[in-house]
Coordinates of C-alpha atoms and ligand atoms in Angstrom, one line a residue:
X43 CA 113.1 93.0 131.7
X44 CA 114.3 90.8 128.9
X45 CA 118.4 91.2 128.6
X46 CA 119.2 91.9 124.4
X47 CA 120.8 88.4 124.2
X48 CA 117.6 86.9 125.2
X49 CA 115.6 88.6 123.5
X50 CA 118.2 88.0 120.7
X51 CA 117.3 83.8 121.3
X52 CA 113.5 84.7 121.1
X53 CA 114.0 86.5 118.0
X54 CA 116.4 84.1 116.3
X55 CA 113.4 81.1 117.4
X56 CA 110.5 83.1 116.4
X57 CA 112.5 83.6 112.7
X58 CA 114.2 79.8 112.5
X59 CA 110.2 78.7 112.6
X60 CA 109.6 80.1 109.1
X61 CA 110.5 79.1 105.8
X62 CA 113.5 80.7 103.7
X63 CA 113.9 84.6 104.0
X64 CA 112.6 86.5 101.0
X65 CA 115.5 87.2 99.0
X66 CA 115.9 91.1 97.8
X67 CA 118.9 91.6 96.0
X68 CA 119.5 95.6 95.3
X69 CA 121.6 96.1 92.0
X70 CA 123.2 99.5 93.3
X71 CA 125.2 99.4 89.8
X72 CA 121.7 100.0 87.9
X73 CA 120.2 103.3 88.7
X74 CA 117.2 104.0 87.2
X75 CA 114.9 107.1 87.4
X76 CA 116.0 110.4 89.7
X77 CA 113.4 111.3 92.5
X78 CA 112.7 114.7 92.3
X79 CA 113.4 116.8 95.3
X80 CA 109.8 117.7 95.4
X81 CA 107.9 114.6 94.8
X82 CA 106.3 114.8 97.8
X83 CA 102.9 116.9 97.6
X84 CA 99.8 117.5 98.8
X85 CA 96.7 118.5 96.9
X86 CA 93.9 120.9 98.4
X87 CA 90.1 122.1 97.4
X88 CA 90.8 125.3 95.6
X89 CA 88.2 126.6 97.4
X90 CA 90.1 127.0 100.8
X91 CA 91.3 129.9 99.8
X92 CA 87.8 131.2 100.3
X93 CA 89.0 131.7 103.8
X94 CA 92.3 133.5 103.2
X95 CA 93.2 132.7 106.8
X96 CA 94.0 129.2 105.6
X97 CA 96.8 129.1 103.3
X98 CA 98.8 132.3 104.9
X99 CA 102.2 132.9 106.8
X100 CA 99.8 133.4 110.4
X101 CA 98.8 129.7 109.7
X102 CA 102.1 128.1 112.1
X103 CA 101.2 124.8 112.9
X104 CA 100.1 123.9 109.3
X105 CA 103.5 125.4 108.1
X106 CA 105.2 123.3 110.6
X107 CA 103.8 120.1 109.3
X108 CA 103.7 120.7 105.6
X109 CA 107.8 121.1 106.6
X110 CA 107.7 118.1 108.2
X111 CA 106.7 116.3 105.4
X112 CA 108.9 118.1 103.0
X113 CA 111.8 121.2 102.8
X114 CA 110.3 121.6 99.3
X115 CA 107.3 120.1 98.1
X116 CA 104.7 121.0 96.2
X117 CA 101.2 121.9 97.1
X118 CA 98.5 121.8 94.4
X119 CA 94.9 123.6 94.8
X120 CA 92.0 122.5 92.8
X121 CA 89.5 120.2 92.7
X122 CA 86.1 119.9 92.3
X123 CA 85.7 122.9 93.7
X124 CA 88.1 125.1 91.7
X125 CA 85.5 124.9 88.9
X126 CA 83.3 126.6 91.2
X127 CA 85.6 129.2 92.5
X128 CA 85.9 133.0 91.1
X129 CA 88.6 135.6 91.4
X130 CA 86.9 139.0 93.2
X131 CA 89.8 141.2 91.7
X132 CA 88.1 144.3 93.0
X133 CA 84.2 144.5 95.2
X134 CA 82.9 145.3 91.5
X135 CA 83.9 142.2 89.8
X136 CA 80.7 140.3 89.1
X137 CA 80.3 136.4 89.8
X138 CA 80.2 134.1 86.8
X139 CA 77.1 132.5 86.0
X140 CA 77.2 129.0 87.6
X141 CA 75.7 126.6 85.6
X142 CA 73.5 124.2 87.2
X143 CA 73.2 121.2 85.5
X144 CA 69.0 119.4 84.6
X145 CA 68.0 117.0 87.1
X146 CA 68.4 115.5 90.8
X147 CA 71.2 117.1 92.7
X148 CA 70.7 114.4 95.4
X149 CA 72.2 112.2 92.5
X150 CA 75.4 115.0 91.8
X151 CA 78.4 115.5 94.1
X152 CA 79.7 118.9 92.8
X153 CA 79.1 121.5 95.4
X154 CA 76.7 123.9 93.0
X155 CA 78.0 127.1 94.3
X156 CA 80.1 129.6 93.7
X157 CA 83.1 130.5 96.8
X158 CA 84.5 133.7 95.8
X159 CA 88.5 134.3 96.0
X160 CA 90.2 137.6 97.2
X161 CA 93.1 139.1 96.2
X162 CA 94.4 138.8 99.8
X163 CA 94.2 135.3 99.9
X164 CA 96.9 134.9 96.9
X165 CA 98.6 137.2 98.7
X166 CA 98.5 135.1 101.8
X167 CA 99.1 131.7 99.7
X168 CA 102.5 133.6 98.4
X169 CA 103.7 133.7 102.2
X170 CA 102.4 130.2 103.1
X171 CA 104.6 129.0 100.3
X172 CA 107.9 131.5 101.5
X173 CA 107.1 129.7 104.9
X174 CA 107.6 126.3 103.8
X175 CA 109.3 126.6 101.0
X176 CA 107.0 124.7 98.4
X177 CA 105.8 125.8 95.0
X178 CA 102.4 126.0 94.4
X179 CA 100.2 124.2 91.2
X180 CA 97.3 126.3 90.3
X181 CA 94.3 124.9 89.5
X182 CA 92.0 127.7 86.9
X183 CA 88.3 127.7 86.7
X184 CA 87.5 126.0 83.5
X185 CA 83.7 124.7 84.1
X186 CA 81.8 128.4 85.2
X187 CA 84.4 130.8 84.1
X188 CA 85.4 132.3 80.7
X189 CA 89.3 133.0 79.3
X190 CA 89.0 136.3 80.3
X191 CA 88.5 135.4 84.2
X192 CA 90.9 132.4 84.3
X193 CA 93.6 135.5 82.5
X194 CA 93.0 138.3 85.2
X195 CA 93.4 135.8 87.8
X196 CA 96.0 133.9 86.5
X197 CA 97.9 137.6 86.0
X198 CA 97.3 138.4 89.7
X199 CA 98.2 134.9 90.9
X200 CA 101.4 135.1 88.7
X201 CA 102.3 138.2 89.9
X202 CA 102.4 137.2 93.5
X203 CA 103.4 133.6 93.8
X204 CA 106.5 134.3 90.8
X205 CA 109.3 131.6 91.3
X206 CA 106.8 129.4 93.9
X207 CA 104.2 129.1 91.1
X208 CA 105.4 126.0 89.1
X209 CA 102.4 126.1 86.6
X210 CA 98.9 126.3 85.8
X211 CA 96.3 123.8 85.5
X212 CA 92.7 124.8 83.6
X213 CA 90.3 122.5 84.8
X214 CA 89.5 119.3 87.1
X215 CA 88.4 116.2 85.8
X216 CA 87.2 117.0 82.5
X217 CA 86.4 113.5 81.6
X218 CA 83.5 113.0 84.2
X219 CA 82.0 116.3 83.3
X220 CA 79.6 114.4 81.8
X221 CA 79.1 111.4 83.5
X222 CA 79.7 113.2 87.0
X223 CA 77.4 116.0 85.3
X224 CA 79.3 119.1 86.7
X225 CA 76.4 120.6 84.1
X226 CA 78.6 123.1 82.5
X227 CA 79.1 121.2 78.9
X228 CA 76.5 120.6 76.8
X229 CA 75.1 116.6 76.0
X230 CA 78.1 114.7 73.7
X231 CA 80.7 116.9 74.6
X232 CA 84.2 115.1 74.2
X233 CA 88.1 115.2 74.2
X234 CA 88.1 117.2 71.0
X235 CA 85.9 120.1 72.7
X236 CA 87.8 119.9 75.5
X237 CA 91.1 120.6 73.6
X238 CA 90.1 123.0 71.8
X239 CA 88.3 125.3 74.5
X240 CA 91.4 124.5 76.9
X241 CA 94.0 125.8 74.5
X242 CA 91.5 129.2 74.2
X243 CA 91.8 129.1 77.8
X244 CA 95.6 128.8 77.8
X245 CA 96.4 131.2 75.2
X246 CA 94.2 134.0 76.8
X247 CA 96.4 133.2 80.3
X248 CA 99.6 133.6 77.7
X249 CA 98.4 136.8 76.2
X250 CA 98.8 138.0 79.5
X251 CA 101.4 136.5 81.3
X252 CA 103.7 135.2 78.2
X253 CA 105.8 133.4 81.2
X254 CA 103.0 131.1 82.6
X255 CA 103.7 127.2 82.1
X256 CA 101.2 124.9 82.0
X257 CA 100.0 121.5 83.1
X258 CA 97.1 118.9 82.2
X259 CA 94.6 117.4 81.8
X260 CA 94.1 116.9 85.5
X261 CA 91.8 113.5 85.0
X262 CA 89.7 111.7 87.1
X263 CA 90.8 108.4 85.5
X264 CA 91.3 108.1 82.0
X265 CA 95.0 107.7 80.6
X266 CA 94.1 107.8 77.1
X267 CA 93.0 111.5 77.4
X268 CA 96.4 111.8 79.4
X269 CA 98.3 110.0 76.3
X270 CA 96.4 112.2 73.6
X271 CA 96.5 115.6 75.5
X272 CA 100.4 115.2 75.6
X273 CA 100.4 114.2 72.0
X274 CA 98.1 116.8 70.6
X275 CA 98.4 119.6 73.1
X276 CA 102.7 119.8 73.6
X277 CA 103.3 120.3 69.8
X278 CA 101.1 123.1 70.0
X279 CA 102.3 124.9 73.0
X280 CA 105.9 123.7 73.1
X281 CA 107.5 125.1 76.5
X282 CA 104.5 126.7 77.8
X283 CA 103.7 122.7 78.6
X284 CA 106.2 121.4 81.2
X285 CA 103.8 118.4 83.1
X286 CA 100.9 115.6 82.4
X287 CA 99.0 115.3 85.2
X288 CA 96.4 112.7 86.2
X289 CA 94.8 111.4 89.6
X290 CA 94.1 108.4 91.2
X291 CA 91.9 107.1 94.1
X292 CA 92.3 103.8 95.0
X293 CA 88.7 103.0 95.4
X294 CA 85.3 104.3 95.9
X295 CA 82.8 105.2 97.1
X296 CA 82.8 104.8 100.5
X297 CA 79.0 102.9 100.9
X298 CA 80.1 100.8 98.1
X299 CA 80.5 97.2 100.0
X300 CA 83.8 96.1 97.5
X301 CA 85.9 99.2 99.3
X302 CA 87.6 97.4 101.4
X303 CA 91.1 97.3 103.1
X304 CA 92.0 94.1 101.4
X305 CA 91.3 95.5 98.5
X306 CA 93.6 98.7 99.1
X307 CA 96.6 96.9 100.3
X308 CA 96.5 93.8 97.4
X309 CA 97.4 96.6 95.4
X310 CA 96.2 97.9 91.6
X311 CA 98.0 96.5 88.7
X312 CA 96.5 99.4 86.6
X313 CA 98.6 102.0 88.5
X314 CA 101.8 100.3 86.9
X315 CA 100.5 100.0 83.6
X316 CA 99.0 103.5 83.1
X317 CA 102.1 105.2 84.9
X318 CA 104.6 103.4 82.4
X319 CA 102.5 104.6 79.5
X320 CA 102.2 107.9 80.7
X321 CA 105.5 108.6 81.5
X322 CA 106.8 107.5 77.8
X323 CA 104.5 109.8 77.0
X324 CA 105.3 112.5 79.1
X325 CA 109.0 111.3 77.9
X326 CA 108.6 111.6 74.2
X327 CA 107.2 115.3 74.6
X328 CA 110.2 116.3 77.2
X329 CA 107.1 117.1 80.2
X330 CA 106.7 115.5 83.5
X331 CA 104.3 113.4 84.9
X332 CA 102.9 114.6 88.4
X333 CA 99.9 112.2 89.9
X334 CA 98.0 116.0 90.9
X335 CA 95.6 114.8 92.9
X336 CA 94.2 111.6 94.6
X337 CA 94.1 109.0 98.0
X338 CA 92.6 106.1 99.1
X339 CA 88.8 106.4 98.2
X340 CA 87.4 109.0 96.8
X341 CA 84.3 111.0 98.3
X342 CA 86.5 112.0 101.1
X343 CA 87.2 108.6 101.9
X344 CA 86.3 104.9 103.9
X345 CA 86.6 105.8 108.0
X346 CA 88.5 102.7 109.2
X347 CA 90.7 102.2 106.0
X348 CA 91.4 106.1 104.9
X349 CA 91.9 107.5 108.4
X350 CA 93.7 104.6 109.7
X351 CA 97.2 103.0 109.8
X352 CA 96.1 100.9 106.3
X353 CA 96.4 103.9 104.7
X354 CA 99.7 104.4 105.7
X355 CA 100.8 101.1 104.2
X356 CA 99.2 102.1 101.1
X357 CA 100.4 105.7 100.6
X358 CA 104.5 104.3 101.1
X359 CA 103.9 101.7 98.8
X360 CA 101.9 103.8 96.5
X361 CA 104.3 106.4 96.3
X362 CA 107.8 104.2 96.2
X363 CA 106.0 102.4 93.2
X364 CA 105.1 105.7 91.0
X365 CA 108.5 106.6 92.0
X366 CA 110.4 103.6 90.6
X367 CA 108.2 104.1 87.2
X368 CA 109.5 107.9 86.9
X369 CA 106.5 109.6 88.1
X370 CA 108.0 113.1 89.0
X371 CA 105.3 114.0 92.3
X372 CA 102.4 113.0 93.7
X373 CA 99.8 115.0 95.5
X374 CA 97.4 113.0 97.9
X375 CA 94.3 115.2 98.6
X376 CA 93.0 116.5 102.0
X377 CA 92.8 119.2 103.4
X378 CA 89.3 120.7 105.9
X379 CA 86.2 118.5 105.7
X380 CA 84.2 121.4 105.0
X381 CA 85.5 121.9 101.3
X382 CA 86.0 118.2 100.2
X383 CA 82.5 116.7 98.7
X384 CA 81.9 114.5 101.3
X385 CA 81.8 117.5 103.3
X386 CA 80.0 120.2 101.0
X387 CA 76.6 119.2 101.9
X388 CA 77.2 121.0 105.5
X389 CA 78.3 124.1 103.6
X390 CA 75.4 123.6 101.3
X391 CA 72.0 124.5 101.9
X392 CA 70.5 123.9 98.7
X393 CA 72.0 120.2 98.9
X394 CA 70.9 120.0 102.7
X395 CA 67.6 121.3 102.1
X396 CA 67.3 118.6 99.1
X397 CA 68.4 115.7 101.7
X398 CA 71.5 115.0 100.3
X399 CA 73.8 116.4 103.5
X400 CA 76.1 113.2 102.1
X401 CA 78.4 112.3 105.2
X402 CA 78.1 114.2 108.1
X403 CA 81.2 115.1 110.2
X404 CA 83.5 114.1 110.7
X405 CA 84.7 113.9 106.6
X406 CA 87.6 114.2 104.8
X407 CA 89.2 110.8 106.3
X408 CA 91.8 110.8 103.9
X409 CA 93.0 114.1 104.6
X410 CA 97.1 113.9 105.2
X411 CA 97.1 116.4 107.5
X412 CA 93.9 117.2 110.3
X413 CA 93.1 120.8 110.5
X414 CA 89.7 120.8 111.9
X415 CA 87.9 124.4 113.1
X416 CA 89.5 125.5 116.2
X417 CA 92.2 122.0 116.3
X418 CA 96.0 122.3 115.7
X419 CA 97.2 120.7 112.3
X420 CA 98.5 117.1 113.1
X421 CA 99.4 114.8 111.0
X422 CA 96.8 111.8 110.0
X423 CA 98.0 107.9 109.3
X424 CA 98.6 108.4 105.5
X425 CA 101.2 111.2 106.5
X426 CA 103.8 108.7 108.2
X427 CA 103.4 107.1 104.9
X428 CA 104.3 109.9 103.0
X429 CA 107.0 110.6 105.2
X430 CA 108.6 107.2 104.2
X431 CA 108.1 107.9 100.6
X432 CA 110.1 111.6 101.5
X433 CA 113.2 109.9 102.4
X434 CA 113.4 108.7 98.8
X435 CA 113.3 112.3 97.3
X436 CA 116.6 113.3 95.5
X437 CA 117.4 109.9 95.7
X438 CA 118.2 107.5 92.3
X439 CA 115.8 104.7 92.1
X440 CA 117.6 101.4 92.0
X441 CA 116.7 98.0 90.4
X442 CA 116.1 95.7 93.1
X443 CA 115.4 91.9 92.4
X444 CA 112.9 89.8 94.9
X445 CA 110.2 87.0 94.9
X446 CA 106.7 87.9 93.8
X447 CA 105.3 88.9 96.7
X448 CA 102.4 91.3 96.5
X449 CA 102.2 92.0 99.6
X450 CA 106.3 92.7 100.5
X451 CA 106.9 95.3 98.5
X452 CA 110.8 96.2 97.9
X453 CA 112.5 99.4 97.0
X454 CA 115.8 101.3 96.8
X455 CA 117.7 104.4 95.9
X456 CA 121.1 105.2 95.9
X457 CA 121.1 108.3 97.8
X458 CA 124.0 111.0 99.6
X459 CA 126.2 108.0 98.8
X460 CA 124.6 105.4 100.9
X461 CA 121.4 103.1 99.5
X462 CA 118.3 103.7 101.3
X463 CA 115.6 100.6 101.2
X464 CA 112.2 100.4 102.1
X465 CA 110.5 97.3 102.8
X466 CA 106.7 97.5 103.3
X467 CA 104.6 94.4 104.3
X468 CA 101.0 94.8 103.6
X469 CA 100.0 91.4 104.8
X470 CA 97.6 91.5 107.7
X471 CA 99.5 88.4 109.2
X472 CA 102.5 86.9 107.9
X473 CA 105.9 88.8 109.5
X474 CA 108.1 88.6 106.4
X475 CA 111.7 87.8 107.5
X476 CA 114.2 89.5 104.8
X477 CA 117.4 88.7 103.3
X478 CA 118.9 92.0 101.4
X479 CA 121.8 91.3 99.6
X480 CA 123.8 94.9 97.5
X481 CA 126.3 94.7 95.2
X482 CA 129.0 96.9 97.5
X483 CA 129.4 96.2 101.0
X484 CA 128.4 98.4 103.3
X485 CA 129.4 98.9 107.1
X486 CA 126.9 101.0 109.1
X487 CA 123.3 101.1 108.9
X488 CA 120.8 103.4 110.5
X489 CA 116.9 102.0 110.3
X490 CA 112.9 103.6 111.0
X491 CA 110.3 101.6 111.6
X492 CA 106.7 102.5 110.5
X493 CA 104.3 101.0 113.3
X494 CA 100.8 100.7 114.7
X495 CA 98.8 99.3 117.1
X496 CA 96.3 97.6 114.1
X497 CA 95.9 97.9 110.8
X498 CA 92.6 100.0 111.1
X499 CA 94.4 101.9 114.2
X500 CA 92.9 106.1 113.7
X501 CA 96.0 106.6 116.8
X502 CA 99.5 105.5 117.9
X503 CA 101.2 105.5 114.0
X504 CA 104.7 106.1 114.5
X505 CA 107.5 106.5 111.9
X506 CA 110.4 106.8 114.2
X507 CA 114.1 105.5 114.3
X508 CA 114.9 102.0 115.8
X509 CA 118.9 102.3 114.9
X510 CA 120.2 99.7 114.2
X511 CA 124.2 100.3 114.2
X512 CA 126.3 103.6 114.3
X513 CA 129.9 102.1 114.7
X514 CA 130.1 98.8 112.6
X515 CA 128.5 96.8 115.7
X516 CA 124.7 95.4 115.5
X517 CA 122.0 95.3 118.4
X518 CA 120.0 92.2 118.1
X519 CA 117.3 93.9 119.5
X520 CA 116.3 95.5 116.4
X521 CA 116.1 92.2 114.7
X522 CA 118.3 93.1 112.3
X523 CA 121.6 90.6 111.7
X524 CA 124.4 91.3 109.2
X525 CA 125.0 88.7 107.7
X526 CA 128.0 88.9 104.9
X527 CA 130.0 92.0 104.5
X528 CA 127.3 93.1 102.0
X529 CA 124.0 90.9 103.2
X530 CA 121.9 91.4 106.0
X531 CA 118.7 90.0 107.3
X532 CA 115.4 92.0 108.6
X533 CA 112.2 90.7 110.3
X534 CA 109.3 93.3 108.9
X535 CA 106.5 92.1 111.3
X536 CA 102.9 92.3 109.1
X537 CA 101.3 95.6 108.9
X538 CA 104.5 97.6 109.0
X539 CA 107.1 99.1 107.0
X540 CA 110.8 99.5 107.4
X541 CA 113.3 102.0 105.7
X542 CA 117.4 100.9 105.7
X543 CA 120.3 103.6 105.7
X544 CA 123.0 101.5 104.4
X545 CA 127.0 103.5 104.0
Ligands
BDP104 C1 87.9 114.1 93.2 C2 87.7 115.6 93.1 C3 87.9 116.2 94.5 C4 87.1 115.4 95.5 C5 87.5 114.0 95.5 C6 86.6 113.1 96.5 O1 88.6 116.1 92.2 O2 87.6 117.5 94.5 O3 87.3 116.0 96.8 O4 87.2 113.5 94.2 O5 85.5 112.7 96.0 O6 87.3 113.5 92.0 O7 87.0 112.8 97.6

């Protein structure tokens, strides 16, 4: 066994071999946007509350992660499949028509039918959110459903979920429903239908529950309809709208060749640019801006790159970077296999029968959290990077100056009275030694390390403490060295991510 003060020389000759440290410099006297409390959310298929088992107080080990991931985040349910799902207020309540849209559904990834949705399953959803204490978003039938349907449900849902219901959202994706051909709008249909039928929507939900808040537009992808629904929709409904809400997925689809892991972890200048624009949007109209739904690759994701440690990587720098641009939540989507569309030709037989069974199982390999049939929950790679991303919530952003380096990605709050920094090296091969430099001095520092066998390692992620100091004095066996009463230097080996208590 190595003695600390050798390894202490083998670290310090491994290090001296490399060029400068990168130079991150936090300006703790410039704090910048608040981290909610509940930034951290996840995003499920509407449709799982088909099976009112799911989402209920019984459901233990998926309570115990969701609180492992957060005291008080914020779960959203919708999807492709909430335009698809119906409320069954009573055995009488008839099922909507479901429109089913001309042409090949080989060539259409929306699950064409309807999954009905009990009272007892809002019921259930109300002590799921007691259990973990997160608020729920609400995603309403807006593509086979009518005002008066998303109203009674919206009543019942109200009723039951009352202070853990943070607010409605009427629709998902309404930008592809054409090009995605979800077959509910006729040919040419555009923004301006789409406001006008959503606000008959919302105002029949308000005529019933005058206290019901709302969100949108829920896109797949396009800002601008994000930018105009916050300018044409808040002057019209004042405090009924409190949040814009978009998604993302980083790539997609899965078969298509261009997905690939590089491309993930080089990282998407187009997140920072729509997020800034949105959020002075958001801004100007006194709403938030919550990223509602989205992951790596969309279509349930890439195996090797969504279920593995890459995606871990991606989610703590995806996160920490809507974060510092004022992005009040996001919500990565997962949840079981058997509602996301990769998985919906298995619960399909119309789809199946047409050859179009899409993936077959195991899906969902973006899924945060793994609750297949009969398996505990347990947490999946992209959840230790969420986990990261957690310790920044109710924290202050902080301006933090560094080299370009796409792939060393910097942050830090000022948090509980200490600064908390994350560093997260996405490169495949270069360990990135670190110099951190704050404008206060600081004596004690705890540390976690987020680690993994590989970058395209399914097992053996950890996000664990590596401490570093608890009484002024430094182990050079975490590689870490103070340097200057307010400096210190950090080795972050490639593929992994490190997060700094510093008091
Ligand atoms: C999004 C949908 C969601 C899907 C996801 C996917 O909103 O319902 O599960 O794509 O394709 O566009 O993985």
């Amino acid at each position: 066994q190595m003695t600390a003060s050798a390894m202490a020389a083998a670290c310090t000759s491994s290090t001296e071999a490399q060029s400068a440290p990168h130079s991150v410099r936090i300006r703790s006297s410039q704090p910048g946007h608040v981290v909610p409390p509940n930034f951290v959310g996840l995003s499920y298929e509407l449709a799982q509350l088909s099976e009112p088992a799911f989402f209920s107080p019984q459901h233990q080990d998926l309570i115990a992660m969701f609180r492992r991931l957060s005291p008080s985040g914020v779960l959203r349910v919708g999807g492709n499949t909430s335009e698809f799902c119906w409320f069954r207020a009573t055995p009488a309540t008839p099922a909507p028509k479901l429109h089913v849209p001309p042409g090949d559904l080989a060539q259409n990834w929306m699950p064409h039918r309807l999954f009905a949705i009990e009272p007892a399953a809002i019921d259930a959803l109300a002590g799921f959110l007691q259990a973990t204490g997160w608020t729920a978003i609400y995603g309403l039938n807006f593509g086979n459903s009518t005002p008066e349907r998303a109203a009674a449900e919206a009543a019942y849902v109200h009723k039951r979920l009352g202070s853990k219901l943070a607010f409605f959202q009427i629709g998902n994706e309404p930008d592809l429903y054409q090009k995605a051909s979800n077959g509910t709008r006729p040919p040419g249909w555009g923004f301006d239908d789409y406001v006008r039928e959503w606000l008959a929507f919302a105002d029949a939900v308000s005529a019933r529950v005058p206290q019901a808040r709302f969100g949108g537009p829920d896109t797949a992808a396009a800002s601008d309809w994000v930018i105009r629904f916050g300018d044409e929709v808040a002057p019209k409904l004042g405090e009924r709208l409190v949040a814009l809400s978009g998604h993302y997925y980083a790539e997609g689809p899965p078969n298509d060749p261009r997905v690939t892991t590089e491309r993930l972890l080089a990282g998407d200048p187009n997140v920072e640019q729509s997020a800034r624009e949105i959020v002075r949007t958001a801004d100007a109209h006194h709403l938030i801006y919550r990223m509602s739904e989205g992951n790596s690759c969309y279509r349930g994701g890439k195996p090797g790159m969504s279920n593995a440690f890459a995606a871990s990587l991606w989610a703590a720098d995806y996160l920490l970077t809507l974060a510092s641009l004022g992005c009040a939540g996001v919500n990565l989507h997962g949840g079981d296999s058997r509602f996301l569309s990769a998985g919906l030709g298995d619960h399909n037989p119309g789809l199946e029968a047409a050859g179009n069974k899409k993936q077959s199982a195991p899906n969902g390999f973006y899924t945060p959290i793994a609750t297949e049939q009969g398996q505990p929950a347990e947490p999946r790679p992209v959840f230790y990077g969420m986990q990261l991303a957690q310790h920044f919530a109710g924290g202050s952003m902080l301006a933090v100056e560094s080299a370009q380096d796409p792939m060393l990605r910097p942050y830090a709050a000022e948090k509980n009275g200490g600064i908390t920094v994350a560093l997260v090296n996405k490169s495949s091969s270069a360990d990135r030694e670190v110099a951190i430099t704050v404008e206060r001095p600081f004596s004690r520092a705890g540390m976690m390390r987020l680690t993994a066998p590989a970058l395209d390692a399914t097992t053996g992620v950890e996000f664990k403490r590596a401490d570093v100091s608890t009484d002024g004095t430094w182990d050079p066996r975490t590689e870490v060295m103070k340097t200057r009463t307010n400096s210190l230097r950090i080795t972050v080996p490639a593929a992994s991510a490190a997060v700094l208590f510093l008091r």
